[in-house]
Short mmCIF file of C-alpha atoms in Angstrom, two decimals:
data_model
loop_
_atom_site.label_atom_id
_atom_site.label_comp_id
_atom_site.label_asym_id
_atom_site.label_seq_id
_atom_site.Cartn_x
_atom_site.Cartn_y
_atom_site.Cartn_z
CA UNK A 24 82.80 95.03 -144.67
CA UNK A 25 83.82 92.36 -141.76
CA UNK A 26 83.53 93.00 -138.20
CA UNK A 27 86.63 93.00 -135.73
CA UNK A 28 87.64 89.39 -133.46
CA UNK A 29 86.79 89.28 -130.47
CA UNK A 30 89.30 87.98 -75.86
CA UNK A 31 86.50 87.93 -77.16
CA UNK A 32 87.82 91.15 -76.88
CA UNK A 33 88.59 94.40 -79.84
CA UNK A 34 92.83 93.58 -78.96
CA UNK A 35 92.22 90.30 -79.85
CA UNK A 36 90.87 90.82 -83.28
CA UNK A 37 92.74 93.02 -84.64
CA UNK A 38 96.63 92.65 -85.26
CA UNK A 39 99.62 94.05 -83.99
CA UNK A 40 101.50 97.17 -86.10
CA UNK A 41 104.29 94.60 -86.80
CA UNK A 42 104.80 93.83 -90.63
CA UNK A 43 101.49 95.76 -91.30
CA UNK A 44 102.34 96.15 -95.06
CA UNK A 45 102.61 92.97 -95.60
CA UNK A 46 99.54 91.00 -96.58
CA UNK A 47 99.16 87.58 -94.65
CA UNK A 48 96.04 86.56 -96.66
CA UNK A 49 96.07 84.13 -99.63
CA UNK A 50 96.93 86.27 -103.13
CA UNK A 51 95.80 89.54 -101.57
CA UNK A 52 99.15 91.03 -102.79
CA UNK A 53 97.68 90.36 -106.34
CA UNK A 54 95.13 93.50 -105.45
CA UNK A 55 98.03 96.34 -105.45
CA UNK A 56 100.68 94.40 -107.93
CA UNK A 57 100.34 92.97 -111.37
CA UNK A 58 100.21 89.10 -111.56
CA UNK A 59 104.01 87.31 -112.22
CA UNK A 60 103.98 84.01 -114.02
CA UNK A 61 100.71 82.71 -115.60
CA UNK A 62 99.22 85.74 -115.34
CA UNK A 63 101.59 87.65 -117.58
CA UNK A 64 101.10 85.21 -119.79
CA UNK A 65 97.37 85.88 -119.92
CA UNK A 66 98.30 89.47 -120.49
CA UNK A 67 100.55 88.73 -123.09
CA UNK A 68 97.88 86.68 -124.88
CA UNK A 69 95.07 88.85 -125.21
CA UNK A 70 97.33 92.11 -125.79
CA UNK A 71 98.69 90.12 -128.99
CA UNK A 72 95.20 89.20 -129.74
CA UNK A 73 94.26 93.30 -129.51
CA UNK A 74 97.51 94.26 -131.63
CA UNK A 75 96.86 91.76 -134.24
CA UNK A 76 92.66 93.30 -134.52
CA UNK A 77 93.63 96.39 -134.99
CA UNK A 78 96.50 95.12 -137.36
CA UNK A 79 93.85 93.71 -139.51
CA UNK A 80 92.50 96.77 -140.41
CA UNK A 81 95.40 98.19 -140.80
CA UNK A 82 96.38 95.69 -143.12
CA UNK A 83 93.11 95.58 -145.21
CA UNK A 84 92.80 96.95 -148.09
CA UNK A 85 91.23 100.12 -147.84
CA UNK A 86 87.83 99.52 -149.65
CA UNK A 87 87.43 96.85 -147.35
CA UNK A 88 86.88 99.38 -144.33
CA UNK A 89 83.11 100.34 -143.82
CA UNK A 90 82.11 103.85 -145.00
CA UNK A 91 79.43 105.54 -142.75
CA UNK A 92 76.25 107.48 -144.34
CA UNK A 93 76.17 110.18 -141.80
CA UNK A 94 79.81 111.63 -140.42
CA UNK A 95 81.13 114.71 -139.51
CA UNK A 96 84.57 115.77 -138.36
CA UNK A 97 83.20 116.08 -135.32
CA UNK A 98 82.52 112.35 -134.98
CA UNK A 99 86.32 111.81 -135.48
CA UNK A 100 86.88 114.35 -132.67
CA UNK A 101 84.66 112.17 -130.18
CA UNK A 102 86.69 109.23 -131.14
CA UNK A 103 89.83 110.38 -130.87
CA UNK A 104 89.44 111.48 -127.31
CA UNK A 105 87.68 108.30 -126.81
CA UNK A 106 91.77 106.46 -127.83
CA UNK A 107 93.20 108.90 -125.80
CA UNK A 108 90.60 107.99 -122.61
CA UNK A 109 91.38 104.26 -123.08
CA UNK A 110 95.38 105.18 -123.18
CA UNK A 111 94.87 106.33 -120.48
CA UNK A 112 93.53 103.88 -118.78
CA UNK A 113 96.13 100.97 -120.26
CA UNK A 114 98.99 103.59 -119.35
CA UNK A 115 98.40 103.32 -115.65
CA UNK A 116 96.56 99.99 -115.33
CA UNK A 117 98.12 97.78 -112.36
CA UNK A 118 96.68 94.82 -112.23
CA UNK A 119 96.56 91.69 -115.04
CA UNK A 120 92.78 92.16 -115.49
CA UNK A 121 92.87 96.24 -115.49
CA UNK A 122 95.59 95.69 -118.31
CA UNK A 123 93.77 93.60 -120.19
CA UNK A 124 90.11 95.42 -120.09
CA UNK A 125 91.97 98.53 -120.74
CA UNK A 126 94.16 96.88 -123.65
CA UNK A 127 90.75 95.70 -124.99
CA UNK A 128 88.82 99.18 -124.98
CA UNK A 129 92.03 100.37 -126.45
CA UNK A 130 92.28 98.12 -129.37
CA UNK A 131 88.43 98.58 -129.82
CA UNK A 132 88.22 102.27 -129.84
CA UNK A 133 90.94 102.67 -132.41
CA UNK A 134 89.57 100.31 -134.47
CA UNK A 135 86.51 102.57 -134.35
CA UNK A 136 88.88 105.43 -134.99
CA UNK A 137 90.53 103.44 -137.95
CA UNK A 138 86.95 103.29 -139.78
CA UNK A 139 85.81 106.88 -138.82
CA UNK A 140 89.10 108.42 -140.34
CA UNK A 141 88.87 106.44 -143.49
CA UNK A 142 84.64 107.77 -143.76
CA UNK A 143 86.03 111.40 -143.36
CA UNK A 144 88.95 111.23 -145.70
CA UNK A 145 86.53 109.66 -148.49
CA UNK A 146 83.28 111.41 -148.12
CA UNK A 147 84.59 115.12 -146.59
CA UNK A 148 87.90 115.45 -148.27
CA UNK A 149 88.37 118.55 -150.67
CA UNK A 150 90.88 117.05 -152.29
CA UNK A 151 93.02 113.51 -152.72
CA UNK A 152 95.87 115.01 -150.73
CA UNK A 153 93.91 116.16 -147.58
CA UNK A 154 92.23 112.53 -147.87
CA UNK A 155 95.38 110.69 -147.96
CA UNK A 156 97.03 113.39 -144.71
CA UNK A 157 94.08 111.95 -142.69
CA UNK A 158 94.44 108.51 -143.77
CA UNK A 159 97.67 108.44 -142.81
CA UNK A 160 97.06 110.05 -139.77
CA UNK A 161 94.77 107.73 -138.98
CA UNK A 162 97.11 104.76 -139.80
CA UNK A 163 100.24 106.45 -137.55
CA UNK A 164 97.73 107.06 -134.77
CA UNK A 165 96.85 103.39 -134.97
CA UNK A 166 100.69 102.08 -135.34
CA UNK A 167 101.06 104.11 -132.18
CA UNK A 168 98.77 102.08 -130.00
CA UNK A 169 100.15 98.94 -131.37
CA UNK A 170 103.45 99.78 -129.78
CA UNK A 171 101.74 100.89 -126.76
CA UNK A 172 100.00 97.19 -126.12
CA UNK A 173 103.40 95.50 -126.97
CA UNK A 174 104.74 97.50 -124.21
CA UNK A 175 102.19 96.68 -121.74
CA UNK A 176 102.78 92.95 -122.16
CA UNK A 177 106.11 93.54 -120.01
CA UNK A 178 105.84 93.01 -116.07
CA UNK A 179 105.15 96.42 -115.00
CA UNK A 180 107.22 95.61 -111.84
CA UNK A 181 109.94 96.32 -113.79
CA UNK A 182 111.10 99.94 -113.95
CA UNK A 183 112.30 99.94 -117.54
CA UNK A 184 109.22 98.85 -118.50
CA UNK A 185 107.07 101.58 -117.05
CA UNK A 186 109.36 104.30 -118.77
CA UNK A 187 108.80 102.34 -121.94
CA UNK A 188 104.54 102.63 -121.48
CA UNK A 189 104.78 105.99 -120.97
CA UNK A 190 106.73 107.03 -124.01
CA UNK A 191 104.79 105.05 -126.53
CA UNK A 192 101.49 106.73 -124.40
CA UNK A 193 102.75 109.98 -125.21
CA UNK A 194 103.74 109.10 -128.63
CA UNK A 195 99.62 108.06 -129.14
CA UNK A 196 98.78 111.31 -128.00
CA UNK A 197 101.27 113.16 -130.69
CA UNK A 198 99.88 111.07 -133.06
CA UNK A 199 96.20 111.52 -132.28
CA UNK A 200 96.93 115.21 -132.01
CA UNK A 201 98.28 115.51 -135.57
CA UNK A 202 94.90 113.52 -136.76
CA UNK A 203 93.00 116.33 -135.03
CA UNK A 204 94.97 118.91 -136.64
CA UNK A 205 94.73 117.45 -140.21
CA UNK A 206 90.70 118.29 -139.46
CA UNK A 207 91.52 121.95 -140.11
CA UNK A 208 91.91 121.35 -143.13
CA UNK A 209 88.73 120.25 -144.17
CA UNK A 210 86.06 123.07 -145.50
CA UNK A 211 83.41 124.22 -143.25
CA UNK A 212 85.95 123.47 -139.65
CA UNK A 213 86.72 127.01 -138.85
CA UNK A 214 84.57 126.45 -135.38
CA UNK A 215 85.47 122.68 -134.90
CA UNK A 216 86.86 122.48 -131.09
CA UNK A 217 89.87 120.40 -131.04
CA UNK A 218 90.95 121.06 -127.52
CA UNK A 219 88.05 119.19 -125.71
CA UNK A 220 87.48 119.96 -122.20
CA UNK A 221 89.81 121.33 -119.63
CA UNK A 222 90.70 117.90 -118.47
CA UNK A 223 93.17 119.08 -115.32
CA UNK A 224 90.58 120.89 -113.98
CA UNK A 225 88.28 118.17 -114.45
CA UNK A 226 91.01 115.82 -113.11
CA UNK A 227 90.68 118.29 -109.87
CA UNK A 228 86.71 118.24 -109.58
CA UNK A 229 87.18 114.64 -109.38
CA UNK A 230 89.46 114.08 -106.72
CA UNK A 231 87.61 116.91 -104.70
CA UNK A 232 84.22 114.82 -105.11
CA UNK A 233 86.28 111.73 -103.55
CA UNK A 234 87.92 113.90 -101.37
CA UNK A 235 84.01 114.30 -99.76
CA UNK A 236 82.67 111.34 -100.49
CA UNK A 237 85.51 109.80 -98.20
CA UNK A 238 84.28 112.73 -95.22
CA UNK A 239 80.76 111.64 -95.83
CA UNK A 240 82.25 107.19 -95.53
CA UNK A 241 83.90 108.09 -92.01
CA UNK A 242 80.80 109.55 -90.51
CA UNK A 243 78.79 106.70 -91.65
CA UNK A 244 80.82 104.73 -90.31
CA UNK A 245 81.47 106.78 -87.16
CA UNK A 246 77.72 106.76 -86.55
CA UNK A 247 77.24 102.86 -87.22
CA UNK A 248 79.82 102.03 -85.12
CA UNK A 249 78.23 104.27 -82.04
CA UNK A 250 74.62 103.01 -82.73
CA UNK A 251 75.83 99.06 -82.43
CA UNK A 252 77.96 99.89 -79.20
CA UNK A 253 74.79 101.53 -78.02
CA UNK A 254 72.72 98.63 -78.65
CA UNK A 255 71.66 96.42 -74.97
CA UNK A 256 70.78 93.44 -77.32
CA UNK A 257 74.03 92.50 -78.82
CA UNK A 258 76.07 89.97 -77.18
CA UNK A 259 79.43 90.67 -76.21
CA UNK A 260 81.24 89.00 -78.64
CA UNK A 261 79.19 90.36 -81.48
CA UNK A 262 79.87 93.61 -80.52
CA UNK A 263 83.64 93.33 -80.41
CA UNK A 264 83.67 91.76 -83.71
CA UNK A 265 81.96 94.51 -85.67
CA UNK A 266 83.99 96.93 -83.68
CA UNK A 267 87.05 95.97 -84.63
CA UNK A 268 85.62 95.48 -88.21
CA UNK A 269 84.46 99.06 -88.40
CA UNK A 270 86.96 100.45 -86.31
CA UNK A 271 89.54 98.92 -89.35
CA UNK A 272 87.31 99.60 -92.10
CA UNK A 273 86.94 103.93 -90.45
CA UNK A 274 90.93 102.89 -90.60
CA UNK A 275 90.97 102.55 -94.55
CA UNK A 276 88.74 105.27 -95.58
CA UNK A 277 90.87 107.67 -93.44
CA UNK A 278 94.22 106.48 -94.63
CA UNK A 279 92.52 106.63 -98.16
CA UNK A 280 91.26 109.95 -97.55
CA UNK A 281 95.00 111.62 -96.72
CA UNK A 282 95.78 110.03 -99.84
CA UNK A 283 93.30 111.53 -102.23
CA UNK A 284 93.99 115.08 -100.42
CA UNK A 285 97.62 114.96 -101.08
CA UNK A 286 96.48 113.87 -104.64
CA UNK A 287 94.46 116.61 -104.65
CA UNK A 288 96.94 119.06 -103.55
CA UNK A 289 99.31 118.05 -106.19
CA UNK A 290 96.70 118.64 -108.94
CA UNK A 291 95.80 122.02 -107.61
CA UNK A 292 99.91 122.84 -107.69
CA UNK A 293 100.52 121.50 -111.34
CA UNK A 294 97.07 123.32 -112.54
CA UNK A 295 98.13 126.55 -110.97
CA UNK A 296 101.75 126.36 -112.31
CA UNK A 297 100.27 125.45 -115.91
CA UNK A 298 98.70 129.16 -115.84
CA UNK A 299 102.03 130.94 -115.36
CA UNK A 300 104.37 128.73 -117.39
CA UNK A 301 102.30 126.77 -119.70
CA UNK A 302 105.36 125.67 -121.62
CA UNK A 303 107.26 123.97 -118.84
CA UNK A 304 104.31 121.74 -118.14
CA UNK A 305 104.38 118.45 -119.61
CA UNK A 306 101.35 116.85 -118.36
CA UNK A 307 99.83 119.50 -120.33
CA UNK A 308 100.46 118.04 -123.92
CA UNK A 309 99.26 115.07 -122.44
CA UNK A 310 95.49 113.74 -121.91
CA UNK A 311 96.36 110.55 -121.61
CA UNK A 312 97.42 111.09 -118.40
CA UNK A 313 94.56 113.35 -117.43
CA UNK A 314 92.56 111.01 -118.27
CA UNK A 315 94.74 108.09 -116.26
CA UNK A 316 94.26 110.15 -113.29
CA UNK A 317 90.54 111.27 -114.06
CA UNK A 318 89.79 107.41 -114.25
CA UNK A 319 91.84 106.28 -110.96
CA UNK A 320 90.32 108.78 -109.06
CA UNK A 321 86.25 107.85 -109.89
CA UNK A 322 87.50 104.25 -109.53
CA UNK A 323 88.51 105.50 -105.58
CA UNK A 324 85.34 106.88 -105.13
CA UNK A 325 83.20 103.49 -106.40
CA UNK A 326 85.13 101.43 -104.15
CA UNK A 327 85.30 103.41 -100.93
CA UNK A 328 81.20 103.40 -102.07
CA UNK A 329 81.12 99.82 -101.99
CA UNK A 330 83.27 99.36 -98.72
CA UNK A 331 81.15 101.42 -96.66
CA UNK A 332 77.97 99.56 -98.03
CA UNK A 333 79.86 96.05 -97.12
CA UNK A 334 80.84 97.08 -93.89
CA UNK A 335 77.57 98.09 -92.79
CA UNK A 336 75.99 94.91 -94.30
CA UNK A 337 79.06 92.95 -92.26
CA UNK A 338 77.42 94.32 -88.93
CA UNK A 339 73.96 93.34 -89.99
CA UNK A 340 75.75 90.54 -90.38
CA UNK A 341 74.88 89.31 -93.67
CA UNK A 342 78.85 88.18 -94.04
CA UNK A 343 81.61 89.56 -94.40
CA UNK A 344 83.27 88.14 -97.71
CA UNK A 345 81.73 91.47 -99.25
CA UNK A 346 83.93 93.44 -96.95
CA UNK A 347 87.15 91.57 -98.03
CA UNK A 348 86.20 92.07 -101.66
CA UNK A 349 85.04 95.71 -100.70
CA UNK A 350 88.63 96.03 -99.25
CA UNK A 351 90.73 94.01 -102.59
CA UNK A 352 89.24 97.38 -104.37
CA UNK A 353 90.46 99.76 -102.44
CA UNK A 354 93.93 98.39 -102.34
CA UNK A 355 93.28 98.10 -106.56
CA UNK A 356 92.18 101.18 -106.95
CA UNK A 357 94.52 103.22 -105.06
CA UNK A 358 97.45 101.91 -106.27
CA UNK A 359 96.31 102.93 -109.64
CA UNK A 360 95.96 106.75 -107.97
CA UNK A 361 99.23 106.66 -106.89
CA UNK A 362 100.85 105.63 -110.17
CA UNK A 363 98.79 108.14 -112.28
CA UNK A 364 99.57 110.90 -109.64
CA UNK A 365 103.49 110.13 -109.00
CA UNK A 366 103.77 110.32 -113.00
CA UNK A 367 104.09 114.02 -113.16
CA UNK A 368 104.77 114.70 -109.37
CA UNK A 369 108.46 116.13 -108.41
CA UNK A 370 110.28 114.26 -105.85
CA UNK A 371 108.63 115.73 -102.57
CA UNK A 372 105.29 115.24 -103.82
CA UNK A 373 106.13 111.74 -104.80
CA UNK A 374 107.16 110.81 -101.84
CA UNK A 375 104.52 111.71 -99.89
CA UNK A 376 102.11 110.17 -102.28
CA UNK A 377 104.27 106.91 -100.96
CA UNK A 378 103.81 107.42 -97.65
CA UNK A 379 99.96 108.10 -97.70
CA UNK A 380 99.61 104.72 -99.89
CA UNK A 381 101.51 102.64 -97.01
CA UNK A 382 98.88 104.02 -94.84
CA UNK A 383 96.39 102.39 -97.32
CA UNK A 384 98.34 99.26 -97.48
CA UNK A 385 99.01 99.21 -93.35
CA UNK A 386 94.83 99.95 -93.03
CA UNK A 387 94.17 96.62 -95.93
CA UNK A 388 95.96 94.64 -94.41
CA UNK A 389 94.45 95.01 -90.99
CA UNK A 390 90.77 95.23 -92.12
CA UNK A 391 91.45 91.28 -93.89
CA UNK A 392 93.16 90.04 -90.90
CA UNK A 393 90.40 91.27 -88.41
CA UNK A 394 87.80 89.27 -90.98
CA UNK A 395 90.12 86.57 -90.53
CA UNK A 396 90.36 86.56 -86.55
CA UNK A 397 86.35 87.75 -86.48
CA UNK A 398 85.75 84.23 -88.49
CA UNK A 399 88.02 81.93 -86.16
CA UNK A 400 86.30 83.36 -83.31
CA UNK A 401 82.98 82.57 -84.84
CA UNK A 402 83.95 79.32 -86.14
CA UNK A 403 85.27 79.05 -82.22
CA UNK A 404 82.01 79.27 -80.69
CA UNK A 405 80.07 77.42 -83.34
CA UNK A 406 82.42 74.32 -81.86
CA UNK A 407 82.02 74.97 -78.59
CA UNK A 408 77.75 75.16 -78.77
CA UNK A 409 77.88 72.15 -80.83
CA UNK A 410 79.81 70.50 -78.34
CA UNK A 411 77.47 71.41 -76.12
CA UNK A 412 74.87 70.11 -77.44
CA UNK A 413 76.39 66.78 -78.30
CA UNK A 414 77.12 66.53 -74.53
CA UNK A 415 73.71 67.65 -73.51
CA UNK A 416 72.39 65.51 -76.06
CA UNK A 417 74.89 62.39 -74.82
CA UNK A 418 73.44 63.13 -71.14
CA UNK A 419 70.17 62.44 -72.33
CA UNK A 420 70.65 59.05 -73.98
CA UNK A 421 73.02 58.37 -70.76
CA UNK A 422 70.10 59.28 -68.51
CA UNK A 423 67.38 57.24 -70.56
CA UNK A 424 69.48 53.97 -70.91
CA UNK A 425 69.40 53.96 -66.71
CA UNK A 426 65.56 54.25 -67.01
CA UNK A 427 65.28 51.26 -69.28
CA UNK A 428 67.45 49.86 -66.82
CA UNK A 429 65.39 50.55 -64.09
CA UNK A 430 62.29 49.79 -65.54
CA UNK A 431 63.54 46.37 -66.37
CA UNK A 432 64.34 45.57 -63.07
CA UNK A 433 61.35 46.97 -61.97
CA UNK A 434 59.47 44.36 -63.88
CA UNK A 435 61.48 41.84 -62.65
CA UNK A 436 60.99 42.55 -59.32
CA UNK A 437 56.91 42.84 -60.38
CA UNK A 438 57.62 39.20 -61.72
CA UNK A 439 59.60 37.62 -58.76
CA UNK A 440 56.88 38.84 -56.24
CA UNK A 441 53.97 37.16 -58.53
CA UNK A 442 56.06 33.64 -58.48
CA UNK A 443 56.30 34.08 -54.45
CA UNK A 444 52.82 34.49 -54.16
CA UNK A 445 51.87 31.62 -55.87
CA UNK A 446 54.41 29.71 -54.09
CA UNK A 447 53.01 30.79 -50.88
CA UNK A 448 48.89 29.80 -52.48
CA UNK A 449 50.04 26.30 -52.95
CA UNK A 450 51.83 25.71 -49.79
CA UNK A 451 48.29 26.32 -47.91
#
């Protein structure tokens, strides 16, 4: 068998309201939208490189694909959901990196899939016809995901394009959920659990976690900020400076945490609405998105994590280049929210899901430019101190060059009085 490839003051610092979502710092833009130009390229690259892997297998000839010693359909199970997971994840990736780890994990876990069928359907088969229903299962389920990375190698800016990833999503999940099925037929799976968990509800837990988390960030926050403002020994500028930092960073995790709670909200809706009309719910055929959402949501909650830890290391002031990064997340990882939350919203839920994420974007793009003015006002009085000192220092050579001066005149003076006296000896 082969393996797979491989003033000084808060007003100052922080900006006005005016074209507050619009980000004024370098590629910050990148953190919210997927890269244009080279980096599509990129993503087309290694999403042909993850079709063609998974191609190879599918391509081999059968006896050529590793058989495991110890399997059970419920291995196949655990791999399945483990394609459906990573669709997930490619479905509503946003950025040219998220689309390419998630096109990776993809490609890898259905190659994993691809070998665990073909094990089943050899050693657990009854019969050649139930082997070859799994096998070609297997085979559709993997053609699925194929089509699914060609997709993702469009722009995602484009709307077309988005409608085109979700179909061939869904059409992975149909296809994985016909594998499952053709488990039923094999002896001994009257008890095998298809279903998995209840992956709405899960999808709920989550964004309730975040949803506290993000309480717990603001009165961090709230009580750093009062405990530095407290504080006799820091100098006025100092003080201003982390205000204005925390103040924007208390700005993000509150815009962040409407966001999650209207999230939230429209989870709670769709889950209650899937108990009284099962049939009319979409979403409910499809984990992929479950898990899309599941995913964006704990990705949130890491980076709203982070950004508290960088803001309070920012005021410590062990830099604030964390903070920026802290805050590139949180743009990231929101946007990715948003996407897997609008995807089964209605129109009204949608829309509010946009307004809460301009909030976000507004609260981003404050928090960098505040770093930005905090730095120049730094950088400001690093200038002026060394100035300073080069004119204290300039003083000093100024004042010791009129010494030498004197002191040479001085012994001059000590010289011309000798010579008189002598004169004056002689003359006797």
């Amino acid at each position: 068998a082969r393996d797979k490839p491989d003033d000084a003051s808060k007003q100052k610092i922080m900006i006005s309201d005016e074209g507050s979502f619009k980000i004024m710092v370098g590629d910050f833009k990148q953190a919210t939208h997927t890269t244009e130009g080279s980096g599509m390229v990129k993503v087309e690259k290694e999403l042909e490189h993850c079709k063609q892997s998974i191609l190879a297998w599918l391509n081999d000839n059968d006896n050529n694909i590793p058989i495991y010693e110890n399997i059970s359909a419920e291995d196949l199970v655990k791999s399945a959901r483990e394609v459906m997971t990573a669709t997930g994840q490619l479905r509503f990736a946003s950025t040219q990196d998220d689309i390419i780890d998630s096109g990776k994990k993809a490609s890898s876990e259905t190659e994993k899939m691809i070998k665990v069928a073909n094990t089943v359907s050899v050693k657990l088969a009854p019969d050649p016809t139930v082997a070859q229903k799994i096998h070609d299962a297997s085979k559709k389920s993997a053609t699925a995901m194929i089509n699914l990375l060609e997709a993702s190698k469009e722009s995602r800016q484009n709307p077309a394009t988005n409608t085109k990833i979700e179909q061939c999503s869904e059409t992975v999940t149909i296809s994985i959920t016909e594998l499952l099925g053709s488990l039923k037929l094999l002896p001994n799976t009257a008890d095998l659990k298809i279903e998995g968990e209840d992956l709405e509800s899960k999808a709920e837990e989550e964004l309730k976690k975040c949803s506290q988390i993000l309480e717990t960030a603001k009165q961090n926050l709230d009580s750093t900020k009062s405990r530095i403002q407290s504080d006799p020994s820091i100098e006025k500028m100092s003080l201003d400076i982390n205000a204005a930092l925390l103040t924007a960073t208390m700005a993000i995790t509150d815009a962040t945490h409407k966001l999650v709670n209207t999230a939230e909200t429209a989870q709670m809706e769709r889950c209650n609405a899937s108990v009284t009309n099962k049939r009319q719910m979409k979403y409910n055929t499809d984990p992929t998105w479950s898990n899309g959402l599941i995913n964006a949501t704990t990705q949130v909650t890491a980076s709203i994590q982070q950004l508290v830890r960088a803001a309070n290391d920012a005021v410590e002031g062990k830099g604030q280049e964390a903070l920026v990064t802290a805050t590139r997340n949180v743009a990231q990882s929101t946007t990715n929210l948003v996407q897997a939350s609008k995807a089964k919203s209605n129109a009204t839920v949608a829309g509010k899901l946009t307004a809460a994420a301009k909030l976000v974007a507004n609260a981003t793009s404050k928090l960098v430019e505040a770093s930005n003015r905090a730095n120049e006002m730094r950088n400001t009085q690093n200038e002026d101190e060394l100035s300073n000192l080069a004119a204290s220092d300039e003083s000093r050579v100024q004042e010791l060059e009129q010494q030498m001066k004197i002191l040479k005149l001085e012994n001059e003076l000590d010289k011309t009085r000798r010579q008189l006296a002598r004169l004056k000896r002689r003359n006797k």
